[in-house]
Each structure stands twice: as C-alpha cells, then as structure tokens.
C-alpha cells in the first residue's frame, strides 16, 4: 500500500535516480577516463592508487558499456548504501536522539558528497567503505557484540583497497580503543585482532604488487605525506576556503561545532560521541599539518564528514541543520546545472567544470580531422588524462598512444616502432621539448564549450622511436 512506503527511502531512491541521470549526462573528467583504462587492465595495484576504482569501473562498464554511465554506475549506487550506513550509525550511537536521518540529509546536501556520487574517482569507493566501517563500529559499540569487528575489518580492508587515506580510519579507531574506557576491553578480545587480520589480508595484494614493482605506488604516495617545505599559511587558507565551498559554509561550521561538542560529550564519558570525535580529529589534524607546507586537494577531507555530520545532527540546533541543508543543496544544484548546461559563460579560471569536463568530444573530432589531413596512423599524448579522453572519444580503429614512464607499470601493448602519428600537447604545460624526439609542430586545436575556451593544444607530427620514453596502446571502447 502507498501509505506503508517509507518517504525517507523514497527520497533516497529519487536522489539516487537523479545522480544516475547526472552521471549519464555529464562529460567524463580526464581522471575518470584514466580510471576507465585501469578497468580495462585490471591489476592488484597501480602507480597512483590501489585497485578498487578499477574494479568499480570494470563492473559498471561490463553491465552498461564503455560510456559515462557505465564508468560511474557504482558511484550513485554506492552513495545510496553509504547514506543508509550513516543513518544507521547515527541511530545506533544515539538511540534516544536518533539523529541518523538528519545526519544523512546533511551529508547528502554537501556539494562534495554529490560530486563524489557522480564522478568516479578513488575517493568514491573510499567514502562508501569508510561509511560502512563507521556503521559497523557503531553497531559494535551499541550492541557490545565483538563479531562486528569482523565486519569492521572487511569494510576497512575494502577502504584500504580504495585509497591509502584509509589508514586514517585505522588511526581513528586506534585512538578510540586507547582513549575510550568502555572500548579498552576489546584489547582482550581475539575478534578485534581477527578483524585486523581480515583488513590486512584484503590489502595484501597491493603490498605484493608494490613489492614486484619497486614499491612504486608506496613511494609516490608516501612522497606526498608530510608538511613539505613551503611552510606558511597559504595552503591552510586554501584548504579551509575550499571546504567552505565544497562542504558549504553553514554545513562546514555545523560539522566543526558538532565535532567540538562531541569532544565535550566524550569528556563526560559518552563513548558514542568519542567514536565520532576519534574518527574526525586525527584525520583533520593530518590534513591541517600537511597544509602547513603543501597543497591538500579539496576532495581529500571528504572522509571527515560522515562522522562529523552525525555529530552535527546529534548536537546542533535543528533550525541550523535545516538552513545548512537548504544552502548546501542549492549550491549542489547550481554546480550541476553549470556543469551540464553552462547557463553562465564563465572563464576557465572561475569555472572548474569548464576546465575539467567540457569539450572533449569536440576536441576529438578536431583531432581526427587533423590526423586524417596529415595522413598519419595514430594519435598520441603525454598527459595520461588527455590520452585516456582521446581513447574514449576518437573514432573506432584509430590507435591512441599514451607516452610517459607510468605506462611501464601496465600490461598494455607497446606501439609499433617507426610509425608516424599526431601528438597533442597542452599549452598549459609550457614550451618544453616533447618526450619523443624529432616532433614537428603542425598547428593548434582548442577544447571549448559554447565558444568559451577551456584549453589549447599544440599538434606535432611524431614517429614512434626505438628505446625511448615508455608508451602504451590504450584500449578503445568495446
């Protein structure tokens, strides 16, 4: 009967349907195209991240094909599951207040969360499995049943397979186990260690891949850890300002205030509030510390918000929560409309959607015209995202070659030596020499949206040289 249908679940289904529609309609960003290549060359690890995003793109494209919706399919579906997990965790931790649905609403109103639901990056599965881990440990705390440690370990292991940032989840749980009196008993329970073993076992293939490839991914991502050398307030202000835009101003303030109130409640022996504080504070401090000397990308702190939104919903005034949800939802809608329909002609510097999403099919058409006019056999690019976009959008049968050292870590075929092709190079990369010698300039092409320039590229006539920079033939849509 219609009266028995849960309106909250209907709202979540409607939101998921809207996100699926946005996933189908919005152009793919270069990183998404790059992760599509990963899904066509499945491995236990990659230079940039662990393999979960490759598994998600491979699963989605196996179901719906090599298109935007196929690549992004599991994002909206996963965020719906994460929403249920956050709602369940909030109600489990505070059964008298039952703030779970409000916490889920606040989380889903954030532009950052909606971007993660639509765009497929490693942060998307990380966010989903982080929320599921939070739900499992909330159930553990509420029930006192140690078997939940097995679920915590399984979800945390999947988070580690998504992105190395998941180590901060372990740091938060460790802090809670050490500082929360009611949680210390778990140190005497073997199921805690079994859960940890499950997480470690899930991550073991990534370790094995790194061991076989000179620890390439650990070295690359480990080099980003730490505060860097440019000490000063610049990157801290950039980080905080970015979160005001990505989380929305009111919701960011509510999350910060809610976390502070959770710390105060923890001091009064509220173990549930302590869990939320422990899952926010270590990661937040790490990001702030790193920002004292190097840039922290705006999407990295997304993992702070599931626990922070529960804290905000549990401790902040309902009226402020409502205002924050409306403002965040309005900002999200404006961003999606600009990305999909560009009602306002903004320059690249003021419109990230223009810079990352716009004009790829048109660029591919112009490149194909230039290739055919030059009478050459392939198209190449040194930027991995640009090469992946061309592989997705160029006509069938046109080989696409990606050039750079990172492709040595893939199992993709190498291009034949001595063939002539057309190479693109963004003018934003400067005027340095191309990686392949003997490149001859052949003009320029522009990527644009409705006449507004997004990026300009120089064309070169090139020949695949023997024994030079590593290169790979990219897969093409099936």
Coordinates of N, CA and C in Angstrom, one line a residue, residues 44-45 50-51 160-161 164 202-211 217-218:
X44 N 46.5 -5.8 -9.3 CA 46.3 -5.6 -7.9 C 46.8 -4.2 -7.4
X45 N 47.4 -3.5 -8.2 CA 47.8 -2.1 -7.8 C 48.2 -1.3 -9.0
X50 N 45.5 2.1 -5.0 CA 45.1 0.7 -5.0 C 44.0 0.5 -6.1
X51 N 43.5 -0.7 -6.3 CA 42.7 -1.1 -7.5 C 41.2 -1.0 -7.4
X160 N 41.0 0.3 2.3 CA 42.4 0.3 2.0 C 42.6 0.0 0.6
X161 N 41.8 -0.9 0.0 CA 41.9 -1.2 -1.4 C 41.4 -0.1 -2.3
X164 N 44.9 5.0 -0.1 CA 45.8 4.8 1.1 C 45.3 5.7 2.3
X202 N 43.1 -8.4 3.1 CA 42.5 -7.7 1.9 C 43.5 -6.8 1.2
X203 N 44.4 -6.2 2.0 CA 45.3 -5.2 1.4 C 46.6 -5.9 0.9
X204 N 46.8 -7.2 1.2 CA 48.0 -7.9 0.9 C 48.3 -7.9 -0.6
X205 N 47.3 -8.0 -1.5 CA 47.7 -8.0 -3.0 C 48.3 -6.7 -3.4
X206 N 47.9 -5.5 -2.7 CA 48.5 -4.3 -3.0 C 50.0 -4.3 -2.6
X207 N 50.3 -4.8 -1.5 CA 51.6 -4.9 -1.0 C 52.5 -5.8 -1.9
X208 N 51.9 -6.9 -2.4 CA 52.6 -7.8 -3.3 C 52.9 -7.1 -4.6
X209 N 51.9 -6.4 -5.1 CA 52.1 -5.7 -6.4 C 53.2 -4.7 -6.2
X210 N 53.2 -3.9 -5.1 CA 54.3 -2.9 -4.9 C 55.6 -3.6 -4.8
X211 N 55.7 -4.7 -4.1 CA 57.0 -5.4 -4.0 C 57.5 -5.8 -5.3
X217 N 54.1 2.6 -6.0 CA 52.9 3.3 -5.5 C 53.1 3.8 -4.1
X218 N 53.8 3.0 -3.3 CA 54.1 3.5 -1.9 C 55.0 4.7 -1.9

